[in-house]
Amino acid sequence: MSPAQLPDLLLHVAVVRPVFLWGAPGIGKSSLVRDFAASLGLECVTLVGTQLAPEDLIGVPELRDGRSRFAPPESIARDEPYCLFLDELNSSGPDVQKAFYSLILDRRIGAYELPAGSIVIGAGNRSSDNALARPMASALVNRLIHVHLRASWNDWREWAERSGIHRWVLGYLTERPDHLWSAPPKVEESFSTPRSWHMLSDALHSYGDEIDAETLGLLAAGTLGPAHATAFGGYVKIVRHRYGLDAVVRGEAGWPSRPDDRDLLYFLAEAFRARLIKELPAGKNHASPSVRQFAHRAKAMLVELAELSLECGRLVIAPDGDGSPVLPAWFLVEVSRDLPRLVAART
């Protein structure tokens, strides 16, 4: 489900049963839980699974009236109801996971019981996210209601507009909402998530709009995936110099050809691809005269683009990740007839 759908579900479910939120890194699981607790007027107490030992939950033994008992830690043993947030629960070791059993199901540790009105929510990454995640014991799995979260551009945009996200970040993602999140890579490099875009926004606010291109590139590369960082640099050049795809389509400007405008060329090529996907109909018979005129202009633009960069030309007509064409077959046939060099390079 999307983040916007989560509060209503938690309102009905988390008040009666513990919930576990699954989701990729950086999509806002922790902040969603804190915001939900605040909406109920509950303090949110966070325990991070990777930072705990079993005794941090069970407590240490103490003598009382000649008998020993475990004294739960002060962070858990509270008199007023609260939200207990078990972050990175599935990243903790087996002994720590086992220590959570009674706390999650019975809402109790030793003689201490969570105050009435308290809620328990856990969260963690999936093993497919290349994050630190251990197998969750079946006994623990069966004690939780599981919810899978996905990143949502519409939800994030509403949040970003009221949270002061930098206008370059918001403008770029309005153009390329599919770049809000990317799957974590198998190597140690930055990748795009709602959290990383937020970090980039904060850095841009700190530098101000006079930030130089080199520093901008370093910040983008340090927070986003490589392709998204390059495209973002190109977008900022467009914003700063009022250089847009519409001018190229109208013939008022050519493709940028300077070596240091490589990022700009890459961004415009991606924007051109997105425009073609959006405006070209599946069947040529359904194309209006204006659309046919645009298709004719598009082929000329592809020739010009391929002369500057075969790579960018290939990017425009490339299939999707599964190898399926994303542009209409009739347009690709015309391209293959009129631009055999470009199609040969693609294959």
Short mmCIF file of C-alpha atoms in Angstrom, two decimals:
data_model
loop_
_atom_site.label_atom_id
_atom_site.label_comp_id
_atom_site.label_asym_id
_atom_site.label_seq_id
_atom_site.Cartn_x
_atom_site.Cartn_y
_atom_site.Cartn_z
CA MET A 1 0.00 0.00 0.00
CA SER A 2 1.00 3.64 -0.36
CA PRO A 3 2.06 5.81 2.61
CA ALA A 4 -1.18 7.81 2.42
CA GLN A 5 -3.21 4.64 2.99
CA LEU A 6 -1.22 3.54 6.03
CA PRO A 7 -2.61 5.80 8.83
CA ASP A 8 -6.18 4.56 8.34
CA LEU A 9 -5.05 0.94 8.44
CA LEU A 10 -2.96 1.50 11.57
CA LEU A 11 -5.86 3.30 13.24
CA HIS A 12 -8.00 0.19 12.91
CA VAL A 13 -5.38 -2.54 13.24
CA ALA A 14 -2.45 -1.34 15.37
CA VAL A 15 -4.77 -0.51 18.28
CA VAL A 16 -5.72 -4.19 18.57
CA ARG A 17 -2.79 -6.15 17.13
CA PRO A 18 0.92 -5.50 16.49
CA VAL A 19 1.79 -4.54 12.92
CA PHE A 20 5.01 -5.02 10.95
CA LEU A 21 5.84 -2.69 8.06
CA TRP A 22 7.94 -4.05 5.22
CA GLY A 23 9.53 -1.71 2.72
CA ALA A 24 12.65 -0.66 0.89
CA PRO A 25 15.18 1.65 2.59
CA GLY A 26 14.44 5.34 2.46
CA ILE A 27 10.71 5.32 1.73
CA GLY A 28 9.75 6.84 5.09
CA LYS A 29 8.67 3.93 7.30
CA SER A 30 10.07 5.44 10.51
CA SER A 31 8.65 8.92 9.95
CA LEU A 32 5.23 7.45 9.12
CA VAL A 33 5.16 5.61 12.44
CA ARG A 34 6.24 8.68 14.39
CA ASP A 35 3.61 10.82 12.66
CA PHE A 36 0.92 8.24 13.37
CA ALA A 37 1.85 8.10 17.06
CA ALA A 38 1.78 11.89 17.25
CA SER A 39 -1.69 11.93 15.66
CA LEU A 40 -2.90 9.78 18.56
CA GLY A 41 -1.15 11.91 21.15
CA LEU A 42 1.22 9.07 22.03
CA GLU A 43 4.94 9.33 22.63
CA CYS A 44 6.89 7.19 20.17
CA VAL A 45 9.60 5.11 21.84
CA THR A 46 11.96 3.62 19.25
CA LEU A 47 14.05 0.51 19.83
CA VAL A 48 16.49 -0.31 17.02
CA GLY A 49 16.95 -4.05 16.64
CA THR A 50 20.55 -3.88 15.48
CA GLN A 51 21.53 -1.95 18.62
CA LEU A 52 19.95 -4.27 21.19
CA ALA A 53 20.99 -7.24 23.26
CA PRO A 54 18.40 -9.56 24.88
CA GLU A 55 18.97 -7.99 28.32
CA ASP A 56 18.10 -4.58 26.87
CA LEU A 57 14.54 -5.90 26.60
CA ILE A 58 14.22 -8.45 29.37
CA GLY A 59 16.05 -6.25 31.85
CA VAL A 60 18.39 -7.31 34.66
CA PRO A 61 17.49 -9.34 37.76
CA GLU A 62 16.88 -7.56 41.05
CA LEU A 63 16.00 -8.78 44.56
CA ARG A 64 12.66 -7.79 46.02
CA ASP A 65 11.36 -9.32 49.29
CA GLY A 66 13.92 -12.06 49.05
CA ARG A 67 12.96 -13.01 45.53
CA SER A 68 14.61 -12.21 42.25
CA ARG A 69 12.73 -10.63 39.39
CA PHE A 70 13.67 -8.99 36.13
CA ALA A 71 13.44 -5.23 36.08
CA PRO A 72 12.54 -4.05 32.55
CA PRO A 73 14.46 -1.06 31.19
CA GLU A 74 13.14 2.43 31.89
CA SER A 75 12.65 3.10 28.17
CA ILE A 76 9.96 0.39 28.07
CA ALA A 77 8.52 0.34 31.59
CA ARG A 78 6.28 3.41 31.46
CA ASP A 79 3.11 4.31 33.31
CA GLU A 80 1.33 6.09 30.46
CA PRO A 81 0.31 4.52 27.12
CA TYR A 82 2.77 5.00 24.28
CA CYS A 83 3.76 3.72 20.83
CA LEU A 84 6.55 1.15 20.96
CA PHE A 85 8.30 1.22 17.59
CA LEU A 86 10.58 -1.75 16.92
CA ASP A 87 12.71 -0.48 14.05
CA GLU A 88 14.93 -2.88 12.09
CA LEU A 89 13.32 -5.71 14.04
CA ASN A 90 14.20 -8.33 11.44
CA SER A 91 17.83 -7.15 11.44
CA SER A 92 18.32 -8.20 15.06
CA GLY A 93 19.87 -11.51 16.07
CA PRO A 94 17.82 -14.62 16.91
CA ASP A 95 18.16 -14.10 20.69
CA VAL A 96 16.90 -10.53 20.43
CA GLN A 97 14.02 -11.59 18.20
CA LYS A 98 13.10 -14.25 20.75
CA ALA A 99 13.13 -11.64 23.53
CA PHE A 100 10.45 -9.74 21.60
CA TYR A 101 7.98 -12.64 21.56
CA SER A 102 6.08 -11.92 24.76
CA LEU A 103 6.35 -8.16 24.28
CA ILE A 104 4.76 -8.36 20.84
CA LEU A 105 2.06 -10.95 21.45
CA ASP A 106 1.29 -10.63 25.16
CA ARG A 107 2.39 -6.97 25.50
CA ARG A 108 4.34 -8.04 28.56
CA ILE A 109 7.94 -8.38 29.76
CA GLY A 110 8.20 -10.38 32.95
CA ALA A 111 5.80 -8.82 35.43
CA TYR A 112 5.53 -5.56 33.48
CA GLU A 113 2.60 -5.11 31.09
CA LEU A 114 2.27 -2.28 28.57
CA PRO A 115 -0.30 0.29 29.70
CA ALA A 116 -3.75 0.03 28.14
CA GLY A 117 -3.90 2.09 24.96
CA SER A 118 -0.31 1.36 23.98
CA ILE A 119 0.45 0.16 20.45
CA VAL A 120 3.31 -1.92 19.05
CA ILE A 121 4.61 -1.42 15.50
CA GLY A 122 7.66 -3.01 13.90
CA ALA A 123 9.43 -2.20 10.63
CA GLY A 124 12.23 -3.57 8.52
CA ASN A 125 13.76 -3.91 5.08
CA ARG A 126 13.37 -6.89 2.83
CA SER A 127 16.24 -9.24 2.08
CA SER A 128 15.81 -8.36 -1.61
CA ASP A 129 16.79 -4.74 -0.79
CA ASN A 130 20.44 -5.68 -0.19
CA ALA A 131 19.98 -4.36 3.34
CA LEU A 132 20.95 -6.00 6.62
CA ALA A 133 18.01 -8.36 7.14
CA ARG A 134 17.93 -11.71 8.88
CA PRO A 135 15.32 -14.42 8.43
CA MET A 136 12.44 -13.78 10.81
CA ALA A 137 11.53 -16.79 12.92
CA SER A 138 8.14 -18.27 12.06
CA ALA A 139 6.99 -17.83 15.66
CA LEU A 140 7.70 -14.09 15.35
CA VAL A 141 6.17 -13.82 11.88
CA ASN A 142 2.96 -15.35 13.19
CA ARG A 143 2.71 -12.78 15.99
CA LEU A 144 2.44 -9.81 13.60
CA ILE A 145 0.11 -8.43 10.95
CA HIS A 146 2.30 -7.71 7.92
CA VAL A 147 1.93 -4.68 5.65
CA HIS A 148 4.08 -3.96 2.57
CA LEU A 149 4.75 -0.30 1.75
CA ARG A 150 5.71 1.14 -1.63
CA ALA A 151 7.00 4.57 -2.57
CA SER A 152 4.30 6.83 -4.03
CA TRP A 153 5.06 9.96 -6.04
CA ASN A 154 1.62 11.51 -5.39
CA ASP A 155 1.92 11.01 -1.64
CA TRP A 156 5.49 12.29 -1.54
CA ARG A 157 4.65 15.33 -3.67
CA GLU A 158 1.89 16.41 -1.28
CA TRP A 159 4.31 16.07 1.61
CA ALA A 160 7.13 17.84 -0.27
CA GLU A 161 4.98 20.83 -1.22
CA ARG A 162 4.13 21.57 2.41
CA SER A 163 7.58 20.68 3.75
CA GLY A 164 9.70 23.14 1.79
CA ILE A 165 11.48 20.68 -0.50
CA HIS A 166 13.77 22.61 -2.85
CA ARG A 167 12.01 23.72 -6.03
CA TRP A 168 14.66 22.09 -8.26
CA VAL A 169 14.03 18.71 -6.64
CA LEU A 170 10.26 19.12 -6.81
CA GLY A 171 10.41 20.38 -10.40
CA TYR A 172 12.66 17.55 -11.57
CA LEU A 173 10.52 14.84 -9.97
CA THR A 174 7.39 16.42 -11.43
CA GLU A 175 9.01 15.80 -14.82
CA ARG A 176 10.35 12.36 -13.87
CA PRO A 177 8.22 10.89 -11.04
CA ASP A 178 9.62 7.46 -11.91
CA HIS A 179 12.97 8.65 -10.51
CA LEU A 180 11.64 9.08 -6.97
CA TRP A 181 12.82 5.59 -6.05
CA SER A 182 15.21 3.07 -7.54
CA ALA A 183 16.03 -0.44 -6.43
CA PRO A 184 19.09 -0.68 -4.15
CA PRO A 185 22.16 -1.66 -6.18
CA LYS A 186 24.26 -4.72 -5.47
CA VAL A 187 27.35 -2.54 -4.99
CA GLU A 188 28.14 0.24 -2.53
CA GLU A 189 26.86 3.30 -4.36
CA SER A 190 24.17 5.90 -3.86
CA PHE A 191 20.64 5.20 -5.04
CA SER A 192 17.51 7.31 -5.26
CA THR A 193 14.85 7.18 -2.55
CA PRO A 194 12.45 9.73 -1.05
CA ARG A 195 14.98 10.08 1.79
CA SER A 196 17.92 10.74 -0.54
CA TRP A 197 15.96 13.37 -2.49
CA HIS A 198 15.15 15.01 0.85
CA MET A 199 18.85 15.01 1.74
CA LEU A 200 19.72 16.59 -1.60
CA SER A 201 17.05 19.24 -1.02
CA ASP A 202 18.51 20.10 2.39
CA ALA A 203 22.00 20.43 0.90
CA LEU A 204 20.72 22.68 -1.90
CA HIS A 205 18.93 24.91 0.60
CA SER A 206 22.18 25.15 2.58
CA TYR A 207 24.24 26.18 -0.46
CA GLY A 208 21.64 28.43 -2.08
CA ASP A 209 20.79 28.82 -5.75
CA GLU A 210 24.26 30.17 -6.62
CA ILE A 211 25.78 26.73 -6.08
CA ASP A 212 28.35 26.00 -8.79
CA ALA A 213 27.86 23.17 -11.26
CA GLU A 214 30.75 21.08 -9.91
CA THR A 215 29.44 21.14 -6.34
CA LEU A 216 25.92 20.44 -7.56
CA GLY A 217 27.22 17.40 -9.41
CA LEU A 218 29.04 16.15 -6.31
CA LEU A 219 25.91 16.50 -4.16
CA ALA A 220 23.71 14.76 -6.73
CA ALA A 221 26.20 11.92 -7.16
CA GLY A 222 26.44 11.54 -3.37
CA THR A 223 22.70 11.16 -2.87
CA LEU A 224 21.17 9.73 -6.08
CA GLY A 225 21.76 6.87 -8.44
CA PRO A 226 24.30 7.69 -11.18
CA ALA A 227 21.78 8.04 -14.03
CA HIS A 228 19.42 10.15 -11.93
CA ALA A 229 22.29 12.36 -10.74
CA THR A 230 23.36 13.06 -14.32
CA ALA A 231 19.80 13.80 -15.41
CA PHE A 232 19.23 16.08 -12.42
CA GLY A 233 22.33 18.10 -13.34
CA GLY A 234 20.92 18.50 -16.85
CA TYR A 235 17.57 19.63 -15.49
CA VAL A 236 19.18 22.33 -13.36
CA LYS A 237 21.00 23.64 -16.42
CA ILE A 238 17.65 23.90 -18.19
CA VAL A 239 16.15 25.80 -15.26
CA ARG A 240 19.11 28.16 -15.05
CA HIS A 241 19.45 28.85 -18.76
CA ARG A 242 15.79 28.47 -19.84
CA TYR A 243 16.85 25.80 -22.29
CA GLY A 244 14.04 23.29 -22.82
CA LEU A 245 12.92 20.44 -25.02
CA ASP A 246 10.09 22.55 -26.46
CA ALA A 247 12.64 24.88 -28.07
CA VAL A 248 14.34 21.91 -29.75
CA VAL A 249 11.00 20.51 -30.96
CA ARG A 250 10.05 23.88 -32.45
CA GLY A 251 13.44 24.16 -34.15
CA GLU A 252 14.33 27.29 -32.20
CA ALA A 253 17.36 25.56 -30.66
CA GLY A 254 19.50 22.56 -31.44
CA TRP A 255 20.64 19.74 -29.21
CA PRO A 256 23.40 20.94 -26.86
CA SER A 257 26.73 19.93 -28.40
CA ARG A 258 29.40 21.15 -25.98
CA PRO A 259 31.31 18.39 -24.15
CA ASP A 260 30.48 19.92 -20.77
CA ASP A 261 26.74 19.80 -21.64
CA ARG A 262 26.71 16.00 -21.71
CA ASP A 263 24.40 15.82 -18.71
CA LEU A 264 22.03 18.29 -20.35
CA LEU A 265 21.95 16.23 -23.55
CA TYR A 266 21.23 13.09 -21.55
CA PHE A 267 18.34 14.72 -19.69
CA LEU A 268 16.83 16.15 -22.89
CA ALA A 269 17.07 12.73 -24.56
CA GLU A 270 15.18 11.15 -21.66
CA ALA A 271 12.59 13.94 -21.77
CA PHE A 272 12.25 13.44 -25.54
CA ARG A 273 11.65 9.70 -25.02
CA ALA A 274 9.00 10.46 -22.39
CA ARG A 275 7.31 12.95 -24.78
CA LEU A 276 7.18 10.34 -27.56
CA ILE A 277 5.72 7.71 -25.23
CA LYS A 278 3.06 10.15 -24.11
CA GLU A 279 2.04 11.69 -27.43
CA LEU A 280 2.39 8.96 -30.08
CA PRO A 281 -0.72 6.72 -30.37
CA ALA A 282 -0.47 2.94 -30.61
CA GLY A 283 -1.83 2.97 -34.16
CA LYS A 284 -0.78 5.36 -36.92
CA ASN A 285 -4.38 5.57 -38.14
CA HIS A 286 -5.31 7.20 -34.86
CA ALA A 287 -2.69 9.94 -35.25
CA SER A 288 -4.02 13.41 -35.93
CA PRO A 289 -2.32 15.64 -38.52
CA SER A 290 -0.53 17.51 -35.72
CA VAL A 291 0.72 14.24 -34.21
CA ARG A 292 1.96 13.04 -37.61
CA GLN A 293 3.77 16.33 -38.02
CA PHE A 294 5.33 15.87 -34.58
CA ALA A 295 6.39 12.31 -35.51
CA HIS A 296 8.03 13.62 -38.67
CA ARG A 297 9.86 16.27 -36.65
CA ALA A 298 10.83 13.63 -34.09
CA LYS A 299 12.62 11.56 -36.73
CA ALA A 300 14.60 14.60 -37.80
CA MET A 301 15.47 15.27 -34.18
CA LEU A 302 16.63 11.66 -33.80
CA VAL A 303 18.98 12.10 -36.77
CA GLU A 304 20.48 15.22 -35.19
CA LEU A 305 20.73 13.56 -31.79
CA ALA A 306 22.38 10.40 -33.16
CA GLU A 307 24.99 12.51 -34.95
CA LEU A 308 25.95 14.01 -31.59
CA SER A 309 25.62 10.82 -29.53
CA LEU A 310 24.56 7.37 -30.66
CA GLU A 311 24.17 6.48 -27.00
CA CYS A 312 21.55 9.17 -26.45
CA GLY A 313 19.84 8.27 -29.72
CA ARG A 314 19.61 4.66 -28.60
CA LEU A 315 18.24 5.79 -25.25
CA VAL A 316 15.23 7.40 -26.97
CA ILE A 317 14.12 4.25 -28.84
CA ALA A 318 15.36 1.63 -26.35
CA PRO A 319 12.93 -1.05 -25.08
CA ASP A 320 12.02 -1.33 -21.42
CA GLY A 321 13.84 -3.50 -18.91
CA ASP A 322 12.00 -6.62 -20.10
CA GLY A 323 12.96 -6.03 -23.73
CA SER A 324 9.47 -4.88 -24.78
CA PRO A 325 9.16 -1.82 -27.04
CA VAL A 326 7.81 1.30 -25.34
CA LEU A 327 7.33 3.32 -28.52
CA PRO A 328 4.58 2.45 -31.05
CA ALA A 329 5.50 -0.21 -33.59
CA TRP A 330 4.60 2.00 -36.57
CA PHE A 331 7.01 4.70 -35.39
CA LEU A 332 9.80 2.18 -34.81
CA VAL A 333 9.24 0.76 -38.31
CA GLU A 334 9.65 4.23 -39.80
CA VAL A 335 12.74 4.82 -37.71
CA SER A 336 14.26 1.53 -38.84
CA ARG A 337 13.59 2.48 -42.46
CA ASP A 338 14.82 6.06 -42.24
CA LEU A 339 17.51 5.66 -39.60
CA PRO A 340 19.05 2.18 -40.09
CA ARG A 341 22.31 3.28 -38.49
CA LEU A 342 20.55 4.15 -35.25
CA VAL A 343 18.57 0.91 -35.15
CA ALA A 344 21.67 -1.13 -35.94
CA ALA A 345 23.42 0.50 -33.01
CA ARG A 346 20.45 -0.35 -30.80
CA THR A 347 20.60 -4.01 -31.67
#
